[in-house]
Short mmCIF file of C-alpha atoms in Angstrom, two decimals:
data_model
loop_
_atom_site.label_atom_id
_atom_site.label_comp_id
_atom_site.label_asym_id
_atom_site.label_seq_id
_atom_site.Cartn_x
_atom_site.Cartn_y
_atom_site.Cartn_z
CA UNK A 116 -45.61 21.70 -80.77
CA UNK A 117 -43.92 23.72 -78.03
CA UNK A 118 -40.27 22.55 -78.08
CA UNK A 119 -39.34 24.18 -74.79
CA UNK A 120 -42.23 22.51 -73.03
CA UNK A 121 -41.22 19.15 -74.48
CA UNK A 122 -37.60 19.62 -73.29
CA UNK A 123 -38.75 20.53 -69.80
CA UNK A 124 -40.89 17.40 -69.60
CA UNK A 125 -37.97 15.26 -70.78
CA UNK A 126 -35.69 16.89 -68.20
CA UNK A 127 -38.16 16.24 -65.38
CA UNK A 128 -38.50 12.64 -66.50
CA UNK A 129 -34.73 12.15 -66.53
CA UNK A 130 -34.40 13.73 -63.07
CA UNK A 131 -37.09 11.43 -61.74
CA UNK A 132 -35.20 8.44 -63.05
CA UNK A 133 -31.72 9.67 -62.10
CA UNK A 134 -32.23 10.68 -58.45
CA UNK A 135 -33.31 7.22 -57.24
CA UNK A 136 -30.22 5.81 -58.92
CA UNK A 137 -28.03 8.38 -57.24
CA UNK A 138 -29.60 7.64 -53.86
CA UNK A 139 -29.13 3.91 -54.32
CA UNK A 140 -25.53 4.39 -55.38
CA UNK A 141 -24.92 6.64 -52.38
CA UNK A 142 -26.47 4.12 -50.06
CA UNK A 143 -24.24 1.41 -51.49
CA UNK A 144 -21.23 3.58 -50.79
CA UNK A 145 -22.32 4.39 -47.22
CA UNK A 146 -23.52 0.94 -46.20
CA UNK A 147 -20.08 -0.70 -46.32
CA UNK A 148 -18.86 1.97 -43.93
CA UNK A 149 -21.73 1.25 -41.57
CA UNK A 150 -21.15 -2.46 -41.86
CA UNK A 151 -17.47 -1.96 -41.16
CA UNK A 152 -18.15 0.39 -38.23
CA UNK A 153 -20.39 -2.06 -36.40
CA UNK A 154 -17.69 -4.75 -35.92
CA UNK A 155 -15.28 -2.03 -34.75
CA UNK A 156 -17.69 -0.92 -32.01
CA UNK A 157 -18.38 -4.54 -31.04
CA UNK A 158 -14.68 -5.32 -30.96
CA UNK A 159 -13.97 -2.23 -28.84
CA UNK A 160 -16.67 -3.20 -26.32
CA UNK A 161 -15.28 -6.75 -26.19
CA UNK A 162 -11.78 -5.44 -25.54
CA UNK A 163 -13.00 -3.21 -22.72
CA UNK A 164 -14.83 -6.14 -21.15
CA UNK A 165 -11.72 -8.31 -21.40
CA UNK A 166 -9.59 -5.56 -19.84
CA UNK A 167 -12.02 -5.27 -16.93
CA UNK A 168 -11.92 -9.03 -16.41
CA UNK A 169 -8.11 -9.10 -16.53
CA UNK A 170 -7.91 -6.20 -14.08
CA UNK A 171 -10.32 -7.92 -11.69
CA UNK A 172 -8.29 -11.13 -11.91
CA UNK A 173 -5.05 -9.28 -11.15
CA UNK A 174 -6.65 -7.57 -8.14
CA UNK A 175 -7.96 -10.90 -6.89
CA UNK A 176 -4.51 -12.48 -7.21
CA UNK A 177 -2.92 -9.53 -5.38
CA UNK A 178 -5.45 -9.83 -2.55
CA UNK A 179 -4.81 -13.56 -2.28
CA UNK A 180 -1.05 -13.00 -2.23
CA UNK A 181 -1.41 -10.35 0.49
CA UNK A 182 -3.63 -12.63 2.57
CA UNK A 183 -1.15 -15.50 2.16
CA UNK A 184 1.71 -13.23 3.24
CA UNK A 185 -0.19 -12.16 6.36
CA UNK A 186 -0.85 -15.78 7.28
CA UNK A 187 2.81 -16.65 6.81
CA UNK A 188 3.90 -13.63 8.90
CA UNK A 189 1.53 -14.66 11.69
CA UNK A 190 2.94 -18.18 11.54
CA UNK A 191 6.52 -16.90 11.72
CA UNK A 192 5.66 -14.67 14.69
CA UNK A 193 4.05 -17.55 16.55
CA UNK A 194 6.94 -19.95 15.84
CA UNK A 195 9.49 -17.35 16.96
CA UNK A 196 7.64 -16.70 20.23
CA UNK A 197 7.40 -20.42 20.94
CA UNK A 198 11.15 -20.79 20.35
CA UNK A 199 11.91 -17.84 22.65
CA UNK A 200 9.75 -19.25 25.44
CA UNK A 201 11.51 -22.58 25.12
CA UNK A 202 15.05 -21.23 25.42
CA UNK A 203 16.58 -20.72 28.88
CA UNK A 204 18.82 -17.91 27.63
CA UNK A 205 15.85 -15.65 26.86
CA UNK A 206 12.68 -14.95 28.76
CA UNK A 207 9.98 -14.84 26.09
CA UNK A 208 7.76 -12.52 28.08
CA UNK A 209 10.38 -9.78 27.80
CA UNK A 210 10.48 -9.84 24.02
CA UNK A 211 7.89 -8.47 21.61
CA UNK A 212 7.91 -10.11 18.17
CA UNK A 213 6.52 -8.59 14.96
CA UNK A 214 6.83 -9.93 11.42
CA UNK A 215 6.31 -8.10 8.15
CA UNK A 216 6.97 -9.89 4.84
CA UNK A 217 9.31 -12.32 6.53
CA UNK A 218 11.29 -9.65 8.38
CA UNK A 219 11.15 -10.21 12.14
CA UNK A 220 11.48 -7.27 14.51
CA UNK A 221 12.41 -7.89 18.15
CA UNK A 222 11.52 -5.22 20.69
CA UNK A 223 11.51 -5.09 24.45
CA UNK A 224 14.03 -5.46 27.27
CA UNK A 225 16.37 -8.28 28.17
CA UNK A 226 18.70 -8.74 31.12
CA UNK A 227 22.01 -8.99 29.27
CA UNK A 228 23.86 -8.75 25.95
CA UNK A 229 24.00 -12.53 25.95
CA UNK A 230 20.19 -12.72 26.05
CA UNK A 231 19.92 -10.16 23.26
CA UNK A 232 22.24 -12.12 20.98
CA UNK A 233 20.45 -15.37 21.82
CA UNK A 234 17.08 -13.88 20.92
CA UNK A 235 18.38 -12.80 17.52
CA UNK A 236 19.92 -16.21 16.94
CA UNK A 237 16.63 -17.94 17.77
CA UNK A 238 14.62 -15.67 15.48
CA UNK A 239 17.10 -16.06 12.62
CA UNK A 240 16.86 -19.84 12.88
CA UNK A 241 13.06 -19.84 12.55
CA UNK A 242 11.70 -21.19 9.27
CA UNK A 243 10.68 -18.63 6.61
CA UNK A 244 12.48 -15.76 8.38
CA UNK A 245 14.25 -13.57 5.82
CA UNK A 246 16.02 -11.24 8.24
CA UNK A 247 15.90 -10.00 11.85
CA UNK A 248 15.87 -6.45 13.22
CA UNK A 249 17.10 -6.68 16.77
CA UNK A 250 15.87 -3.62 18.67
CA UNK A 251 16.04 -5.21 22.12
CA UNK A 252 17.40 -3.03 24.92
CA UNK A 253 19.58 -4.39 27.70
CA UNK A 254 18.26 -3.33 31.12
CA UNK A 255 19.29 -4.81 34.45
CA UNK A 256 16.38 -6.33 36.42
CA UNK A 257 16.92 -3.91 39.33
CA UNK A 258 16.39 -0.95 36.99
CA UNK A 259 13.43 -2.38 35.10
CA UNK A 260 10.63 -0.69 37.05
CA UNK A 261 12.13 2.79 36.86
CA UNK A 262 12.91 2.39 33.17
CA UNK A 263 9.40 1.23 32.33
CA UNK A 264 7.91 4.16 34.21
CA UNK A 265 10.15 6.57 32.32
CA UNK A 266 9.23 4.91 29.01
CA UNK A 267 5.55 5.52 29.66
CA UNK A 268 6.33 9.15 30.39
CA UNK A 269 8.33 9.50 27.15
CA UNK A 270 5.66 7.82 25.01
CA UNK A 271 2.99 10.13 26.41
CA UNK A 272 5.05 13.23 25.67
CA UNK A 273 6.01 12.12 22.17
CA UNK A 274 2.34 11.58 21.31
CA UNK A 275 1.49 15.01 22.68
CA UNK A 276 4.18 16.63 20.53
CA UNK A 277 2.96 14.78 17.43
CA UNK A 278 -0.58 16.00 18.08
CA UNK A 279 0.58 19.61 18.05
CA UNK A 280 1.66 19.32 14.41
CA UNK A 281 -1.32 19.38 12.00
CA UNK A 282 0.41 17.23 9.40
CA UNK A 283 1.60 14.64 11.93
CA UNK A 284 -1.77 14.60 13.66
CA UNK A 285 -3.43 13.44 10.43
CA UNK A 286 -0.86 10.68 9.86
CA UNK A 287 -1.19 7.13 11.19
CA UNK A 288 1.72 7.02 13.66
CA UNK A 289 2.08 4.63 16.58
CA UNK A 290 4.62 5.29 19.34
CA UNK A 291 6.34 2.83 21.67
CA UNK A 292 9.32 3.39 23.95
CA UNK A 293 11.78 0.83 25.29
CA UNK A 294 14.56 1.94 27.64
CA UNK A 295 14.41 5.47 26.20
CA UNK A 296 14.44 4.33 22.57
CA UNK A 297 11.36 5.55 20.72
CA UNK A 298 9.95 3.45 17.87
CA UNK A 299 7.64 5.01 15.28
CA UNK A 300 5.46 2.71 13.20
CA UNK A 301 2.50 3.17 10.88
CA UNK A 302 1.96 4.99 7.57
CA UNK A 303 2.64 8.55 6.45
CA UNK A 304 1.88 10.27 3.13
CA UNK A 305 5.46 11.27 2.25
CA UNK A 306 9.12 11.22 3.29
CA UNK A 307 8.98 14.79 4.64
CA UNK A 308 6.26 13.82 7.11
CA UNK A 309 8.35 10.81 8.17
CA UNK A 310 11.39 13.00 8.78
CA UNK A 311 9.33 15.53 10.74
CA UNK A 312 8.00 12.72 12.96
CA UNK A 313 11.55 11.59 13.78
CA UNK A 314 12.66 15.15 14.54
CA UNK A 315 9.64 15.77 16.76
CA UNK A 316 10.22 12.60 18.77
CA UNK A 317 13.94 13.26 19.07
CA UNK A 318 13.32 16.64 20.72
CA UNK A 319 11.35 15.12 23.60
CA UNK A 320 13.42 15.06 26.84
CA UNK A 321 14.96 11.71 27.92
CA UNK A 322 14.70 10.20 24.40
CA UNK A 323 17.96 8.33 23.68
CA UNK A 324 17.28 7.59 20.02
CA UNK A 325 14.44 7.25 17.50
CA UNK A 326 13.85 4.20 15.31
CA UNK A 327 11.74 5.27 12.36
CA UNK A 328 9.87 2.32 10.85
CA UNK A 329 7.17 4.44 9.22
CA UNK A 330 6.00 3.24 5.81
CA UNK A 331 4.93 5.50 2.96
CA UNK A 332 1.33 5.14 1.82
CA UNK A 333 0.91 3.79 -1.68
CA UNK A 334 -0.61 6.35 -4.00
CA UNK A 335 -3.63 4.96 -5.86
#
């Protein structure tokens, strides 16, 4: 009998029996990893979904809070105007009222220092008012027409100067003038743009002072 042939047959037989066992054993070692990996992926997807939901809820709450604040500001503005119209010391038509987050700003012209102080007192006493910025200018009635005409001239020229600057032209800047005092409102991208706007307005002839109420845009 050929011994080498017999050994080769035995070796092939053993390999045929051993390899399936090795494959099964390998599969048993790999399967737990696959089983463990599946919950991890599921858990990760669940966490991402929960994060998206939480983010959406936070955004919704922020929008609701902003809307509520706007309603309250509108209410404060209306109540302040009503109070000004009802007080003999101040003529309500001379005063412009704006409210932002409970802070009331008074602009316009009044006949005397007494009227200016009264307007601030009335606004301060209005419910939900946190503070008052009194930017009213005292102008005698006899000078009112000339002052208003000059204010229109100043506002026009300030806007023209802002338009000449590429950076300021792109910004959202509103200009109003009261008795030579220029007020800048709106939003700008950075503090340097805000400073440049003040400097530009200040260099316009007949401008007495510049009130910079520009807000910085929130970076998303």
